[in-house]
Short mmCIF file of C-alpha atoms and ligand atoms in Angstrom, two decimals:
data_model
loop_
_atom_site.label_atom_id
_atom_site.label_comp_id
_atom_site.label_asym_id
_atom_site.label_seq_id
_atom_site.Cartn_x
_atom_site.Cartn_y
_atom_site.Cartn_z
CA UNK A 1 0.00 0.00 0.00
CA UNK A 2 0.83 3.31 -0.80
CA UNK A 3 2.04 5.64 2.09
CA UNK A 4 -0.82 8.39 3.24
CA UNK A 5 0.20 11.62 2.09
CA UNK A 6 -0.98 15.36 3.45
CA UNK A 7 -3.08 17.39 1.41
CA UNK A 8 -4.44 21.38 2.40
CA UNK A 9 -8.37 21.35 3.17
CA UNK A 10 -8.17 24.46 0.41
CA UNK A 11 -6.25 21.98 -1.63
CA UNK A 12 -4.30 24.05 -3.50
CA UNK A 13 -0.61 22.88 -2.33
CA UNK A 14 0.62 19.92 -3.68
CA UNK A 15 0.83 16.83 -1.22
CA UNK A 16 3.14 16.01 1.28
CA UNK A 17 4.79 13.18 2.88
CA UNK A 18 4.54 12.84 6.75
CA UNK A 19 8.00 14.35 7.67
CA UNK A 20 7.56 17.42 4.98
CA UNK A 21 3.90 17.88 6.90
CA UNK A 22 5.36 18.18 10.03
CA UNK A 23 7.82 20.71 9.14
CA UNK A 24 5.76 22.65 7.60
CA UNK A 25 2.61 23.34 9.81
CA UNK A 26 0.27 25.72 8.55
CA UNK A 27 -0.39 24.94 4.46
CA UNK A 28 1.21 27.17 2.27
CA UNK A 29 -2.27 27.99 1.11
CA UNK A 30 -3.63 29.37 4.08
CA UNK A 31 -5.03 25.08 4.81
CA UNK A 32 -4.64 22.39 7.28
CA UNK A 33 -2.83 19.55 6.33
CA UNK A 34 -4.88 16.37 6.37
CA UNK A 35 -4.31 12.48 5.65
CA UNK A 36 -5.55 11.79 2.12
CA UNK A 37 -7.57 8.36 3.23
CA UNK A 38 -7.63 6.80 7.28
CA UNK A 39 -6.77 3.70 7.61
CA UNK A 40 -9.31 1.13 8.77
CA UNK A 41 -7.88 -0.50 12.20
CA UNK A 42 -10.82 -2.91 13.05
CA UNK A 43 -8.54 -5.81 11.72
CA UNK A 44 -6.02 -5.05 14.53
CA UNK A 45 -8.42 -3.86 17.35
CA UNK A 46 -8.09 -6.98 19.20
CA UNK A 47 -4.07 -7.49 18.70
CA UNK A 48 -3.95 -4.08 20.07
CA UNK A 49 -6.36 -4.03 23.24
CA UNK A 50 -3.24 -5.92 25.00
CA UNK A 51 -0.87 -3.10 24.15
CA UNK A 52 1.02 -0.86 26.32
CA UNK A 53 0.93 3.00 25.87
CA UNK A 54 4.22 3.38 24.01
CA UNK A 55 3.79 -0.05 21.17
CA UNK A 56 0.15 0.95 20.91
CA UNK A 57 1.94 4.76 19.94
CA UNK A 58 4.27 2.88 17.65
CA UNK A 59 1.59 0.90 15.97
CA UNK A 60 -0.76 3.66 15.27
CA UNK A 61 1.65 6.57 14.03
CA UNK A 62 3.96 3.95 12.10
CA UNK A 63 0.25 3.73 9.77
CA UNK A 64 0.50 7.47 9.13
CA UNK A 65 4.44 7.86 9.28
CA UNK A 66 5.25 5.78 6.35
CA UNK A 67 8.78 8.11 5.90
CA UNK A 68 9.92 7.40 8.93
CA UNK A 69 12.00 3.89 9.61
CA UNK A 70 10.35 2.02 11.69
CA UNK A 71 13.43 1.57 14.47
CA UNK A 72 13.67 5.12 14.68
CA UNK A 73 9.65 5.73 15.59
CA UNK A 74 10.14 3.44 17.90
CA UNK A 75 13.08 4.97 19.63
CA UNK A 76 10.73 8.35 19.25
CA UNK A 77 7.91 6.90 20.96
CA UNK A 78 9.73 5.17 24.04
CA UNK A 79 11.74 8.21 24.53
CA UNK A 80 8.81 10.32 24.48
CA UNK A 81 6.39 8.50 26.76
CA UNK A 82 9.22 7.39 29.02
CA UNK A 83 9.10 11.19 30.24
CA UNK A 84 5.91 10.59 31.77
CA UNK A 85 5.59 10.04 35.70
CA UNK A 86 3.55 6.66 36.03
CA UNK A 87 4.05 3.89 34.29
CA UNK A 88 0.99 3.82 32.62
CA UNK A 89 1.59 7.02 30.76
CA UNK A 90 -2.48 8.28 30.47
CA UNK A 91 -4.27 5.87 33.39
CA UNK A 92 -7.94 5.49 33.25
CA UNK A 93 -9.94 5.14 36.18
CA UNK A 94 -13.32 5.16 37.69
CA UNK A 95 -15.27 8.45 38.87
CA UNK A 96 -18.99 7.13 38.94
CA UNK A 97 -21.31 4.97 37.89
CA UNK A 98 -20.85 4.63 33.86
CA UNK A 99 -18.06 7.63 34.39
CA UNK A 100 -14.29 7.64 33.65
CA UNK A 101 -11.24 9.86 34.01
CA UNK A 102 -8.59 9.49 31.75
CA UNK A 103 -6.14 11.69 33.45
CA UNK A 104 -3.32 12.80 30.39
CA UNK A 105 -1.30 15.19 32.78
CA UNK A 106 1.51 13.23 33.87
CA UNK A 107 4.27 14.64 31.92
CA UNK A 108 6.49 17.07 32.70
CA UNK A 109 4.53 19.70 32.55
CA UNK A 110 1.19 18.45 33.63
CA UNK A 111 -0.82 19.18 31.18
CA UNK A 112 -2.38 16.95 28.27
CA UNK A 113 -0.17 18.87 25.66
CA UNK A 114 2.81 17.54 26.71
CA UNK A 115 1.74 13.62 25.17
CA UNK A 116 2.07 15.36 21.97
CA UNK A 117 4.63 18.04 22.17
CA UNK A 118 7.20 15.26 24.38
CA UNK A 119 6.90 13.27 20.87
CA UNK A 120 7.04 16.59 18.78
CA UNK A 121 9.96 17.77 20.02
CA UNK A 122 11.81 14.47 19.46
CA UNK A 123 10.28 14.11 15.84
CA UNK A 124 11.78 17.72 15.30
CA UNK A 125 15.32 16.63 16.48
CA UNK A 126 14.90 13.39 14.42
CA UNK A 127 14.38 15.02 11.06
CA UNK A 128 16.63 18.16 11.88
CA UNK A 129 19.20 15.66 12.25
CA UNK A 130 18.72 13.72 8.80
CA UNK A 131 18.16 16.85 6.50
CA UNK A 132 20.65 19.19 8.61
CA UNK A 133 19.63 22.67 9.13
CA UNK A 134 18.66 24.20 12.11
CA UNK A 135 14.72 25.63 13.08
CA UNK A 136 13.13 28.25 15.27
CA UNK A 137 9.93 27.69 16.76
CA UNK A 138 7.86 30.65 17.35
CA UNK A 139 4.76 30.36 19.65
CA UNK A 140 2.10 32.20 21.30
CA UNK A 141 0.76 30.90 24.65
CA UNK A 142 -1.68 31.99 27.45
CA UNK A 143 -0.88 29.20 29.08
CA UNK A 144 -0.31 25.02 29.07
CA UNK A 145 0.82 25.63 25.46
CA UNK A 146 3.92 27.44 25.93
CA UNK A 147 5.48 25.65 28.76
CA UNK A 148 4.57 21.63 27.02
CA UNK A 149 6.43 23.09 23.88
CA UNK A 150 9.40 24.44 25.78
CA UNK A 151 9.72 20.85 27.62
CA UNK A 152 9.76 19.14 24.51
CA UNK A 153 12.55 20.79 22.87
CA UNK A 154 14.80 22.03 26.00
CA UNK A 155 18.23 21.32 25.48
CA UNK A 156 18.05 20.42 21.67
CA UNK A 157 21.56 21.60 19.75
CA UNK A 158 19.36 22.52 16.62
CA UNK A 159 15.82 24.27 17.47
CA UNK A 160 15.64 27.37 19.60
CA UNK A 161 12.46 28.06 20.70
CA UNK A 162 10.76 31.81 21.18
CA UNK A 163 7.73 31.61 22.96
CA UNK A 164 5.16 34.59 23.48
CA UNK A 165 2.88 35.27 26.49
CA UNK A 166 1.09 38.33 27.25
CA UNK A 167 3.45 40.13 29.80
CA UNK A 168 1.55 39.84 34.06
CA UNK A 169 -1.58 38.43 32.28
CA UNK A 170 -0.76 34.29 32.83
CA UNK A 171 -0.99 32.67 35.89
CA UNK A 172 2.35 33.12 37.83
CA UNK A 173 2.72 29.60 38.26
CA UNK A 174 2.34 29.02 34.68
CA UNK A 175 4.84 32.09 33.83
CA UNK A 176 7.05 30.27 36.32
CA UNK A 177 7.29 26.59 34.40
CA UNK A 178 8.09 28.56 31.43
CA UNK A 179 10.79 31.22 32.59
CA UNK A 180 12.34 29.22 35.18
CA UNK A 181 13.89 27.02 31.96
CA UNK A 182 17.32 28.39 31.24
CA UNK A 183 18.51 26.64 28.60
CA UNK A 184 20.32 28.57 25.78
CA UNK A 185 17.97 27.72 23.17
CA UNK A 186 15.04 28.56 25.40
CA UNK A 187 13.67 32.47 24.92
CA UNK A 188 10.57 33.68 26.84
CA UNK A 189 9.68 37.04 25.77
CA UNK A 190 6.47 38.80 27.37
CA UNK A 191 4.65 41.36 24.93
CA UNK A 192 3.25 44.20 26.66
CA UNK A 193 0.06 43.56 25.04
CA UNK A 194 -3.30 40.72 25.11
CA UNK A 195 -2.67 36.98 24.07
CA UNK A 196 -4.19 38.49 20.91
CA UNK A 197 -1.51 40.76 20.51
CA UNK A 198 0.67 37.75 21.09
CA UNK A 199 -1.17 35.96 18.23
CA UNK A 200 -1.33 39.13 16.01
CA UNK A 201 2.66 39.62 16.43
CA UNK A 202 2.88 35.37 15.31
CA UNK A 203 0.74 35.82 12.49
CA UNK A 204 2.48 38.79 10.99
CA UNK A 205 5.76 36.48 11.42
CA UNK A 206 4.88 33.78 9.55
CA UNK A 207 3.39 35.76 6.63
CA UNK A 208 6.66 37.57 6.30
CA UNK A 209 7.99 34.71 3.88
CA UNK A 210 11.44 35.89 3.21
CA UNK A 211 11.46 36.09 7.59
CA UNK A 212 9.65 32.52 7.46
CA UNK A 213 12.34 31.28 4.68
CA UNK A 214 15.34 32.28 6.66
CA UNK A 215 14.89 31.52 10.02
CA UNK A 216 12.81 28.16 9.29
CA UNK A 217 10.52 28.91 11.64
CA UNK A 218 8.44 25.82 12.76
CA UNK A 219 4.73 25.53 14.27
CA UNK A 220 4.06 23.76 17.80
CA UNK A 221 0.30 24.58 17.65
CA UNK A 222 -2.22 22.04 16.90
CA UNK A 223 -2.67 23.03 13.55
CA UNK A 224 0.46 20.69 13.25
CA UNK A 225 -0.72 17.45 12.29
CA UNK A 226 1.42 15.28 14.36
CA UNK A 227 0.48 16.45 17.53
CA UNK A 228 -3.19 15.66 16.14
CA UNK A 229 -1.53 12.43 15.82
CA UNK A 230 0.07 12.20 19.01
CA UNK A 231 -3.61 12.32 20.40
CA UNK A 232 -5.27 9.51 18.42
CA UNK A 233 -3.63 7.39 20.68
CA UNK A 234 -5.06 7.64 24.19
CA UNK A 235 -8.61 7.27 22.96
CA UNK A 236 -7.73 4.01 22.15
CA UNK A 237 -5.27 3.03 24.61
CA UNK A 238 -8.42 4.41 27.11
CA UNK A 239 -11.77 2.33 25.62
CA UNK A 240 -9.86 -1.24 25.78
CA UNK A 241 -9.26 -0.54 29.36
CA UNK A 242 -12.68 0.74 30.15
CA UNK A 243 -14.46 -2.25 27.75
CA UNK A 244 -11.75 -4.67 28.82
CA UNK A 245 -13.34 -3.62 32.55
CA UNK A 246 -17.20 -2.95 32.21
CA UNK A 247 -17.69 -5.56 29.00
CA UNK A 248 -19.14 -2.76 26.94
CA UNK A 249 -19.09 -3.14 23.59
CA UNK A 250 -18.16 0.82 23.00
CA UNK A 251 -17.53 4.00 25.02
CA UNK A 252 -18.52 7.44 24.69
CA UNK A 253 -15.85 10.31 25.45
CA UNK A 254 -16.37 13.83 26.86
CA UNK A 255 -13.56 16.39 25.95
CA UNK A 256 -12.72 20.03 27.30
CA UNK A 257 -12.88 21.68 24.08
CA UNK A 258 -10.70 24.90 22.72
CA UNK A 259 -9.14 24.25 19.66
CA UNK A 260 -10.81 21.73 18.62
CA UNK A 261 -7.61 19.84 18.52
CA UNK A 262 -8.43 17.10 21.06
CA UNK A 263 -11.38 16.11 20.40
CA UNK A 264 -11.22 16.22 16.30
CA UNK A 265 -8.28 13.15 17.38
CA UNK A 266 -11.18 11.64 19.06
CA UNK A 267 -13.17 12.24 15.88
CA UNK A 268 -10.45 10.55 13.87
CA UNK A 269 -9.92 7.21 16.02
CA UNK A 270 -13.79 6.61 15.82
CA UNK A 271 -13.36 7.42 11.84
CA UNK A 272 -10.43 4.59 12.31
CA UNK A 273 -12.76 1.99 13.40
CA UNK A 274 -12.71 2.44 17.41
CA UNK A 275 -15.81 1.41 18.66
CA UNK A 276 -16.75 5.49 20.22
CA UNK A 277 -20.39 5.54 20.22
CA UNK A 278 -20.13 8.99 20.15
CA UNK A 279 -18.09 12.32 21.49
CA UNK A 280 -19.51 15.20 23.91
CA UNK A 281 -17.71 18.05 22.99
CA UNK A 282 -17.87 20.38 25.81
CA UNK A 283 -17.02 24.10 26.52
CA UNK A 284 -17.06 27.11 28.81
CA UNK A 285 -18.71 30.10 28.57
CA UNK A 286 -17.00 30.75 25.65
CA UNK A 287 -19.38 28.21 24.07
CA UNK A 288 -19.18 29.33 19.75
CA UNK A 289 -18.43 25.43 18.79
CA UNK A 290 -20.92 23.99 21.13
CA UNK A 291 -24.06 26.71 19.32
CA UNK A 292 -22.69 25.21 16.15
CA UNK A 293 -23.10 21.61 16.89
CA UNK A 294 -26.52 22.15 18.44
CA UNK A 295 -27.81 24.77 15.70
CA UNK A 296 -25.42 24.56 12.42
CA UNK A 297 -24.60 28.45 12.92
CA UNK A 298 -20.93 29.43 13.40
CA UNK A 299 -21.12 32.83 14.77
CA UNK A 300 -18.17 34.84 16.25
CA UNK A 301 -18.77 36.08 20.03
CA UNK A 302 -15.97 37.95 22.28
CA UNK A 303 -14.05 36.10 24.11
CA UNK A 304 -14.67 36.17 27.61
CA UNK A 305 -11.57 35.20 30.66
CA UNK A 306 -13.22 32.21 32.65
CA UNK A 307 -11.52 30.18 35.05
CA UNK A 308 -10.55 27.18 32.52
CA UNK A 309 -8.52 29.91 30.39
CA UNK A 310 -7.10 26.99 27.23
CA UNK A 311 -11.07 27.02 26.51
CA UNK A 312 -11.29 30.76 26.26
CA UNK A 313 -11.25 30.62 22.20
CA UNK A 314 -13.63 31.64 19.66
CA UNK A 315 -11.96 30.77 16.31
CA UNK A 316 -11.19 26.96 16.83
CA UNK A 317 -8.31 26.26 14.28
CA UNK A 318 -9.12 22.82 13.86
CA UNK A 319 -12.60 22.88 13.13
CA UNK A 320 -11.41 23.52 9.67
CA UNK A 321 -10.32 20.11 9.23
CA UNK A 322 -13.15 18.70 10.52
CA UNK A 323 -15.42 20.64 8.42
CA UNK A 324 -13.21 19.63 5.10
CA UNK A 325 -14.59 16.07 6.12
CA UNK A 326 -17.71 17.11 6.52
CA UNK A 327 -18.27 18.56 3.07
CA UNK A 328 -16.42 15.55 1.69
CA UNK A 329 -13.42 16.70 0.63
CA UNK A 330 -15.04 20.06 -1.32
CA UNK A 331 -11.88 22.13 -0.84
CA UNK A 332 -13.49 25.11 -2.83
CA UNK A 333 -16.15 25.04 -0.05
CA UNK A 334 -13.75 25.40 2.22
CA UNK A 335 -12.56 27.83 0.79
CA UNK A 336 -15.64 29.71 0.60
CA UNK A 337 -16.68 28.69 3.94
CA UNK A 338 -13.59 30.36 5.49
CA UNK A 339 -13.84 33.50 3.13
CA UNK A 340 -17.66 33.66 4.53
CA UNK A 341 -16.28 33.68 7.92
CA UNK A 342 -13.65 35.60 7.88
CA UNK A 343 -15.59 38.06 6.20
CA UNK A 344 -18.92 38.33 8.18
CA UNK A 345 -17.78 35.93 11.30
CA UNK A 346 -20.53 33.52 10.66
CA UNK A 347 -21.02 30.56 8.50
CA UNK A 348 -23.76 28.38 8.34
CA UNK A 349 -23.10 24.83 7.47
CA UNK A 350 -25.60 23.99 4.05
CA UNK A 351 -28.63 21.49 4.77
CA UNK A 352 -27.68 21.05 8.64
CA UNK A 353 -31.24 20.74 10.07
CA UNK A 354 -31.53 21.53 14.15
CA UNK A 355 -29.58 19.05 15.75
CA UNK A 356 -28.54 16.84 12.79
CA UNK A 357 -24.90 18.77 12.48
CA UNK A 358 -23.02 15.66 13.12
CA UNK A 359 -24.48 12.64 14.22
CA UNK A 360 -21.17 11.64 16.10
CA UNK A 361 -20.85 14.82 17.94
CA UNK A 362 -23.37 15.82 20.57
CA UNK A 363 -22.74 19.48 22.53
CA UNK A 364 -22.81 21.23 25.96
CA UNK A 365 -21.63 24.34 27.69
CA UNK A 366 -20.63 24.61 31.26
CA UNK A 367 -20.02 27.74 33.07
CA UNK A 368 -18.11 28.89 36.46
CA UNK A 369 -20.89 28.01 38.83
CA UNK A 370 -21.04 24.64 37.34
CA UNK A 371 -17.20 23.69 36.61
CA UNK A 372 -16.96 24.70 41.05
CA UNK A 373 -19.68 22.35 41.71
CA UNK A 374 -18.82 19.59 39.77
CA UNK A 375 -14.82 20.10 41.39
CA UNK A 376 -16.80 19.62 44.73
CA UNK A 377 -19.19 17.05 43.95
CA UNK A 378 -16.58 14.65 42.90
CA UNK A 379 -14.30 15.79 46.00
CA UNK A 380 -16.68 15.26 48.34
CA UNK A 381 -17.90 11.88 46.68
CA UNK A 382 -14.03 9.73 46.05
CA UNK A 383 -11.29 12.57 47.08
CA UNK A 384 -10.39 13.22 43.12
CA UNK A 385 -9.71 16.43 42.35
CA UNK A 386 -10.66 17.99 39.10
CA UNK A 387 -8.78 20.97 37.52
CA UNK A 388 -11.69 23.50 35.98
CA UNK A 389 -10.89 22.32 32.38
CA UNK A 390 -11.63 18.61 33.18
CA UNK A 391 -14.73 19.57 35.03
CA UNK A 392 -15.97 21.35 32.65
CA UNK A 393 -16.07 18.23 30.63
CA UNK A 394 -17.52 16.11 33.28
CA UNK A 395 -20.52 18.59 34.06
CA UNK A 396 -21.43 18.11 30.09
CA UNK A 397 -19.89 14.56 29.88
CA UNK A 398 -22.69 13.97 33.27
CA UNK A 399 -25.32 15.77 31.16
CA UNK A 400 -24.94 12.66 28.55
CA UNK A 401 -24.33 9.94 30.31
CA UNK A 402 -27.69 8.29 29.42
CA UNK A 403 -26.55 5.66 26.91
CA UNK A 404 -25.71 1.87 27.45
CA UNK A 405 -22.48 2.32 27.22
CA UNK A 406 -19.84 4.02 29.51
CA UNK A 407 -18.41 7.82 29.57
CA UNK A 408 -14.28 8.70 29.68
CA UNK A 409 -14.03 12.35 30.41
CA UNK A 410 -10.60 13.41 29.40
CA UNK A 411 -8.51 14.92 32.07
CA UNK A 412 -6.65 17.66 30.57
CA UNK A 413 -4.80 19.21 33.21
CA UNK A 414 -3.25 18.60 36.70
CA UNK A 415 -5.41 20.47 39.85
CA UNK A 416 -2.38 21.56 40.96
CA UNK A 417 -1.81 23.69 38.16
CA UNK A 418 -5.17 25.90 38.96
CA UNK A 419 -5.18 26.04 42.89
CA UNK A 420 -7.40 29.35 43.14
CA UNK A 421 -10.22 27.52 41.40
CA UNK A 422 -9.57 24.33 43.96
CA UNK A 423 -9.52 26.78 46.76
CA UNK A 424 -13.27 28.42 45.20
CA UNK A 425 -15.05 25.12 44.87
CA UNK A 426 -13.42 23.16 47.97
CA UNK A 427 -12.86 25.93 50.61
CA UNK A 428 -9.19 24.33 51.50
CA UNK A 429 -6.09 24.76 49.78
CA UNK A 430 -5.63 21.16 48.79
CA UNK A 431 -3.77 21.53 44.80
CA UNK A 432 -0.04 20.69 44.96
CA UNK A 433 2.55 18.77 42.90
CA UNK A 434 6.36 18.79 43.69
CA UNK A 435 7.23 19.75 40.57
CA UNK A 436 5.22 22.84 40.73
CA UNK A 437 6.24 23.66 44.65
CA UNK A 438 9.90 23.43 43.09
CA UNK A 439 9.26 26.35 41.30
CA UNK A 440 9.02 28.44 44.35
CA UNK A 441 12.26 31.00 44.61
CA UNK A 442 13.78 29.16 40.85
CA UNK A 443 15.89 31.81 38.98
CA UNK A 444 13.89 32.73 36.09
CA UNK A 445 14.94 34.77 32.85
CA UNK A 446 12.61 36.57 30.52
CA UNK A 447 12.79 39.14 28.02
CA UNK A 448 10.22 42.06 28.13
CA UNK A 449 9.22 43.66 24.51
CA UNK A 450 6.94 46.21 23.28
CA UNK A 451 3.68 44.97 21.30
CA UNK A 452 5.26 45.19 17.95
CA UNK A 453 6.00 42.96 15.58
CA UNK A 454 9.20 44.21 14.58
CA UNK A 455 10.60 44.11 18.19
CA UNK A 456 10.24 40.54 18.36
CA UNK A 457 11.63 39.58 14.54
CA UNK A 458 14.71 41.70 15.60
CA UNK A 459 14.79 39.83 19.14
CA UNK A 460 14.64 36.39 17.32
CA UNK A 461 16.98 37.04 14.85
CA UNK A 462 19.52 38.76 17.36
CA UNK A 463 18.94 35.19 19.46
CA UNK A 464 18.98 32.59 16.42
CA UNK A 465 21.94 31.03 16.20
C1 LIG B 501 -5.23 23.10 25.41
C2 LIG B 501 -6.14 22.66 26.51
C3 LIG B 501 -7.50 22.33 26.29
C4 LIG B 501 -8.15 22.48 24.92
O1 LIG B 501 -7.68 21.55 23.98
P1 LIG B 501 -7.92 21.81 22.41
O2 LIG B 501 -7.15 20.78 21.71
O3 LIG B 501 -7.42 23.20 22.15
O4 LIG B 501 -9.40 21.70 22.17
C5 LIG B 501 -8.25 21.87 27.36
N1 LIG B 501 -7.72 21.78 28.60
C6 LIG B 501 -6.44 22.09 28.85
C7 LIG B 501 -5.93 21.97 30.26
C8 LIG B 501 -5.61 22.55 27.84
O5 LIG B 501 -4.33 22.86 28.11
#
């Protein structure tokens, strides 16, 4: 068979093999990069059930990483996931009856990015290494984002990393996990400006193509496909653990939804042939993808701060690759779907009666009050601590648990990480990790620029090497 290739949901770039994908992120066209076919897995469902985290890795990617040599994913894989605290990598256990947790924050950073970005980062080195060259990764963060990407490519002789965050407006704890690594090819600069700004200043950065060209800057946001990738995995490493347990014949999964990134992998594995009855996507206040599932309208709000701030996003990047599925492969739709949107900030998906948007996806918001009460319920019930993004999905994950089989919320992020909400819904101060109480007093370093775009392109190519 043929190896899958990457083609742009506006389709006009030609298409690419995994390794060129990866490298380059964002389309040339303005796209996402997409696999031109999925493979069908049911063949190997039951070989695989038995699997640990890291060959189940190596036996799903090696299907869409046909450039790579097979030793060398392998060495990828077990290097990346051998970063992770408990042996397990992404445990599942039980929170209810019917009800899940699939807890993905036990890498370095605690967050669910780092599954992908730990595997990233090596992938990076990996190709770097065969093609020679060098790359800069650029990034914008408010948050988990910034500080998984920095992890995964700390100490690596040919990436430097320059990562954005808008300067006294993140948590200081998650300022701290990124400023407190001092590595040479780690540089934290904090605009004096929004997370927008942050974005804004990106954006004009990679459409400089001569800039782009000559400092090979590289992508760490989901829009690249391999952290997509990285993802596919734990949905089914999870449902043969939780069918293996409750002899269900299929699972539902609830997923804390900004991007769009984690669930659409979600989307994908059931695509793949994993038995997923069906996925809860579930959001905050800032609630534009959960209208659109329930009404077919994609309309632009403001984005409002909540207290599960990686949700706080109204233009989901990957719901463009979702929605090049959904018009079956049309890439002038997309294209005119996008124009429509960027134009007038709504779209309406054609022919998508109330309720009938996608009859895999069902949708829910939760709010403040809600997210607290959930993080107390479940302490009060069995002792586990939720972090606001993870109980956001379990308040909307709970509002669907009605069918015959059982629900995996997705854990997204440590407690630890978000101890003022902990402290709101439980009254005690009970969120802490070592590695975060480590970062109490740590030397930090951090440069402090003006919002302007041409501050930062001189700052990264004074610090390229
Ligand atoms: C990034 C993030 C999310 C949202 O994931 P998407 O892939 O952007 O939908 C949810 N929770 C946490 C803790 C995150 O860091």
């Amino acid at each position: 068979m043929n190896d899958i290739r990457y083609v742009s949901t506006r389709g006009e770039q030609e298409p690419l093999s995994f390794k060129d994908a990866v490298m380059t992120g964002l389309a040339r066209d303005g796209g996402l990069l997409v696999p031109d076919r999925l493979p069908d897995v049911r063949p190997f469902l039951r070989e695989w059930a038995s699997l640990d985290y890291a060959d189940l890795a190596f036996a799903i990617m090696r299907l869409f990483a046909g450039d790579v040599a097979p030793h060398r994913l392998r060495a990828l894989v077990n290097g990346a996931y051998a970063a992770f605290s408990v042996p397990e990598v992404a445990p599942t256990r039980k929170l209810g009856e019917g009800l899940y947790l699939l807890e993905l924050f036990h890498g370095p950073t605690l967050a669910f990015k780092d599954i992908a970005l730990q595997f990233l980062g090596r992938l990076f080195a990996e190709i770097l290494e065969e093609r020679g060259g060098r790359m800069n990764i650029l990034a914008a963060t408010s948050g988990d984002t910034g500080s998984a990407a920095i992890a995964g490519v700390r100490g690596q002789e040919r990436v430097d990393i320059f990562v954005m965050h808008p300067h006294g407006r993140v948590s200081p704890l998650q300022e701290r996990q990124m400023t407190s690594v001092l590595d040479a090819n780690v540089h934290n600069i904090a605009l004096e400006g929004s997370f927008d700004d942050c974005q804004r200043v990106m954006k004009t950065l990679f459409n400089d193509l001569p800039f782009k060209e000559k400092y090979s800057l590289g992508a760490v946001n989901s829009v690249n496909w391999a952290r997509i990738l990285a993802q596919i995995v734990y949905y089914f490493h999870s449902a043969f653990r939780v069918m293996e347990e409750t002899g269900a014949d299929g699972v539902q999964f609830s997923v804390p939804t900004g991007n769009f990134g984690d669930i659409l992998a979600g989307w994908y594995a059931k695509r793949m042939g994993l038995p997923v009855r069906r996925l809860v996507l579930a959001t905050n206040e800032n609630d534009i993808l959960a209208r659109f599932f329930n009404t077919g309208r994609y309309e632009l709000g403001r984005v409002v701060p909540t207290i599960n701030p990686s949700m706080d996003i109204q233009v989901a990047s990957n719901f463009e690759r979702w929605l090049h599925a959904k018009l079956g492969g049309d890439c002038a739709a997309v294209r005119e779907a996008m124009r429509t949107f960027a134009e007038t900030g709504r779209y309406e998906l054609p022919g998508a009666s109330r309720g009938k948007v996608d009859a895999e996806i069902v949708a829910g918001a939760s709010d403040t009050k809600r997210t607290l009460a959930t993080i107390a319920k479940h302490y009060k019930k069995s002792g586990t601590l939720l972090d606001p993004h993870s109980a956001a999905g379990v308040w909307v994950g709970e509002q669907f648990n009605e069918l015959d089989v059982p629900t995996i919320c997705l854990a997204t992020a440590h407690p630890a990480k978000f101890p003022k909400a902990i402290l709101d819904a439980t009254g005690e101060d009970l969120a802490h990790h070592p590695v975060l109480d480590a970062l109490a007093g740590a030397e930090t370093r951090v440069a402090v620029l003006p919002n302007d775009a041409e501050a930062v392109r001189a700052h990264v190519a004074a610090h390229a090497r």
